[in-house]
Amino acid sequence: MLHPLACAGCGRPASKRELELHHLDYAGVHQTDDGRWVARERHADLVPMHPYCHELLHRLIDRDAVLSRHRTRRAASEIALNALRRKLQALNGTAS
Protein backbone atom coordinates (compact mmCIF):
# COMPACT_ATOMS: atom_id res chain seq x y z
CA MET A 1 0.00 0.00 0.00
CA LEU A 2 1.34 3.44 -0.93
CA HIS A 3 1.37 6.10 1.75
CA PRO A 4 0.52 9.65 0.70
CA LEU A 5 3.38 12.11 1.00
CA ALA A 6 3.21 14.99 3.46
CA CYS A 7 5.56 17.65 4.75
CA ALA A 8 7.11 16.69 8.09
CA GLY A 9 6.89 20.33 9.19
CA CYS A 10 3.38 21.53 8.40
CA GLY A 11 1.81 18.12 7.79
CA ARG A 12 0.14 19.19 4.55
CA PRO A 13 -0.06 16.64 1.73
CA ALA A 14 2.36 17.25 -1.11
CA SER A 15 3.61 15.68 -4.30
CA LYS A 16 7.14 14.38 -4.65
CA ARG A 17 8.04 17.43 -6.73
CA GLU A 18 6.85 19.82 -4.01
CA LEU A 19 9.10 18.33 -1.34
CA GLU A 20 12.79 18.30 -0.60
CA LEU A 21 14.66 16.13 1.87
CA HIS A 22 16.12 17.23 5.19
CA HIS A 23 19.09 15.15 6.37
CA LEU A 24 18.70 14.23 10.04
CA ASP A 25 22.44 13.72 10.05
CA TYR A 26 25.11 13.57 7.40
CA ALA A 27 26.42 10.08 8.12
CA GLY A 28 25.51 8.90 4.61
CA VAL A 29 26.87 11.96 2.79
CA HIS A 30 30.39 11.79 1.41
CA GLN A 31 32.53 13.82 -0.93
CA THR A 32 34.16 11.92 -3.78
CA ASP A 33 37.75 12.39 -4.91
CA ASP A 34 36.57 14.66 -7.73
CA GLY A 35 34.69 16.95 -5.30
CA ARG A 36 31.13 15.74 -5.92
CA TRP A 37 28.80 15.09 -2.99
CA VAL A 38 27.10 11.69 -2.83
CA ALA A 39 24.23 10.95 -0.46
CA ARG A 40 23.48 7.35 0.49
CA GLU A 41 21.36 7.66 3.60
CA ARG A 42 18.77 5.22 4.76
CA HIS A 43 15.19 6.40 4.25
CA ALA A 44 14.85 6.82 8.03
CA ASP A 45 17.62 9.45 7.91
CA LEU A 46 15.68 11.70 5.51
CA VAL A 47 12.60 13.82 6.22
CA PRO A 48 10.41 15.22 3.40
CA MET A 49 9.60 18.92 3.72
CA HIS A 50 8.23 21.83 1.73
CA PRO A 51 11.11 24.18 0.85
CA TYR A 52 9.62 26.93 3.08
CA CYS A 53 9.27 24.59 6.07
CA HIS A 54 12.77 23.23 5.43
CA GLU A 55 14.18 26.77 5.50
CA LEU A 56 12.37 27.49 8.77
CA LEU A 57 13.78 24.29 10.27
CA HIS A 58 17.34 25.29 9.36
CA ARG A 59 16.78 28.74 10.83
CA LEU A 60 15.68 27.17 14.12
CA ILE A 61 18.73 24.89 14.22
CA ASP A 62 21.25 27.50 13.09
CA ARG A 63 20.17 30.37 15.37
CA ASP A 64 20.15 28.35 18.61
CA ALA A 65 23.74 27.77 19.76
CA VAL A 66 22.74 25.30 22.47
CA LEU A 67 20.55 23.36 20.07
CA SER A 68 23.05 23.19 17.24
CA ARG A 69 26.36 22.93 19.07
CA HIS A 70 25.74 20.79 22.13
CA ARG A 71 23.70 17.99 20.57
CA THR A 72 24.05 15.64 17.67
CA ARG A 73 22.72 16.87 14.34
CA ARG A 74 19.95 14.25 14.55
CA ALA A 75 18.87 15.34 18.04
CA ALA A 76 18.96 19.03 17.07
CA SER A 77 16.88 18.29 13.96
CA GLU A 78 14.29 16.33 15.92
CA ILE A 79 13.94 19.00 18.62
CA ALA A 80 13.71 21.79 16.02
CA LEU A 81 11.21 19.80 13.94
CA ASN A 82 8.94 19.33 16.97
CA ALA A 83 9.15 23.07 17.74
CA LEU A 84 8.38 23.92 14.11
CA ARG A 85 5.35 21.61 14.09
CA ARG A 86 3.98 23.27 17.23
CA LYS A 87 4.47 26.76 15.78
CA LEU A 88 2.90 25.90 12.43
CA GLN A 89 -0.04 24.16 14.09
CA ALA A 90 -0.64 27.22 16.27
CA LEU A 91 -0.54 29.49 13.21
CA ASN A 92 -2.91 27.23 11.30
CA GLY A 93 -5.26 26.75 14.25
CA THR A 94 -4.82 22.97 14.39
CA ALA A 95 -4.04 20.84 17.40
CA SER A 96 -2.01 17.67 17.55
CSV table of C-alpha atoms in Angstrom, one decimal:
chain,number,residue,atom,x,y,z
A,1,MET,CA,0.0,0.0,0.0
A,2,LEU,CA,1.3,3.4,-0.9
A,3,HIS,CA,1.4,6.1,1.7
A,4,PRO,CA,0.5,9.7,0.7
A,5,LEU,CA,3.4,12.1,1.0
A,6,ALA,CA,3.2,15.0,3.5
A,7,CYS,CA,5.6,17.6,4.7
A,8,ALA,CA,7.1,16.7,8.1
A,9,GLY,CA,6.9,20.3,9.2
A,10,CYS,CA,3.4,21.5,8.4
A,11,GLY,CA,1.8,18.1,7.8
A,12,ARG,CA,0.1,19.2,4.5
A,13,PRO,CA,-0.1,16.6,1.7
A,14,ALA,CA,2.4,17.3,-1.1
A,15,SER,CA,3.6,15.7,-4.3
A,16,LYS,CA,7.1,14.4,-4.7
A,17,ARG,CA,8.0,17.4,-6.7
A,18,GLU,CA,6.8,19.8,-4.0
A,19,LEU,CA,9.1,18.3,-1.3
A,20,GLU,CA,12.8,18.3,-0.6
A,21,LEU,CA,14.7,16.1,1.9
A,22,HIS,CA,16.1,17.2,5.2
A,23,HIS,CA,19.1,15.1,6.4
A,24,LEU,CA,18.7,14.2,10.0
A,25,ASP,CA,22.4,13.7,10.0
A,26,TYR,CA,25.1,13.6,7.4
A,27,ALA,CA,26.4,10.1,8.1
A,28,GLY,CA,25.5,8.9,4.6
A,29,VAL,CA,26.9,12.0,2.8
A,30,HIS,CA,30.4,11.8,1.4
A,31,GLN,CA,32.5,13.8,-0.9
A,32,THR,CA,34.2,11.9,-3.8
A,33,ASP,CA,37.7,12.4,-4.9
A,34,ASP,CA,36.6,14.7,-7.7
A,35,GLY,CA,34.7,16.9,-5.3
A,36,ARG,CA,31.1,15.7,-5.9
A,37,TRP,CA,28.8,15.1,-3.0
A,38,VAL,CA,27.1,11.7,-2.8
A,39,ALA,CA,24.2,11.0,-0.5
A,40,ARG,CA,23.5,7.4,0.5
A,41,GLU,CA,21.4,7.7,3.6
A,42,ARG,CA,18.8,5.2,4.8
A,43,HIS,CA,15.2,6.4,4.2
A,44,ALA,CA,14.9,6.8,8.0
A,45,ASP,CA,17.6,9.4,7.9
A,46,LEU,CA,15.7,11.7,5.5
A,47,VAL,CA,12.6,13.8,6.2
A,48,PRO,CA,10.4,15.2,3.4
A,49,MET,CA,9.6,18.9,3.7
A,50,HIS,CA,8.2,21.8,1.7
A,51,PRO,CA,11.1,24.2,0.8
A,52,TYR,CA,9.6,26.9,3.1
A,53,CYS,CA,9.3,24.6,6.1
A,54,HIS,CA,12.8,23.2,5.4
A,55,GLU,CA,14.2,26.8,5.5
A,56,LEU,CA,12.4,27.5,8.8
A,57,LEU,CA,13.8,24.3,10.3
A,58,HIS,CA,17.3,25.3,9.4
A,59,ARG,CA,16.8,28.7,10.8
A,60,LEU,CA,15.7,27.2,14.1
A,61,ILE,CA,18.7,24.9,14.2
A,62,ASP,CA,21.3,27.5,13.1
A,63,ARG,CA,20.2,30.4,15.4
A,64,ASP,CA,20.2,28.4,18.6
A,65,ALA,CA,23.7,27.8,19.8
A,66,VAL,CA,22.7,25.3,22.5
A,67,LEU,CA,20.5,23.4,20.1
A,68,SER,CA,23.1,23.2,17.2
A,69,ARG,CA,26.4,22.9,19.1
A,70,HIS,CA,25.7,20.8,22.1
A,71,ARG,CA,23.7,18.0,20.6
A,72,THR,CA,24.1,15.6,17.7
A,73,ARG,CA,22.7,16.9,14.3
A,74,ARG,CA,20.0,14.3,14.5
A,75,ALA,CA,18.9,15.3,18.0
A,76,ALA,CA,19.0,19.0,17.1
A,77,SER,CA,16.9,18.3,14.0
A,78,GLU,CA,14.3,16.3,15.9
A,79,ILE,CA,13.9,19.0,18.6
A,80,ALA,CA,13.7,21.8,16.0
A,81,LEU,CA,11.2,19.8,13.9
A,82,ASN,CA,8.9,19.3,17.0
A,83,ALA,CA,9.1,23.1,17.7
A,84,LEU,CA,8.4,23.9,14.1
A,85,ARG,CA,5.3,21.6,14.1
A,86,ARG,CA,4.0,23.3,17.2
A,87,LYS,CA,4.5,26.8,15.8
A,88,LEU,CA,2.9,25.9,12.4
A,89,GLN,CA,0.0,24.2,14.1
A,90,ALA,CA,-0.6,27.2,16.3
A,91,LEU,CA,-0.5,29.5,13.2
A,92,ASN,CA,-2.9,27.2,11.3
A,93,GLY,CA,-5.3,26.7,14.2
A,94,THR,CA,-4.8,23.0,14.4
A,95,ALA,CA,-4.0,20.8,17.4
A,96,SER,CA,-2.0,17.7,17.5
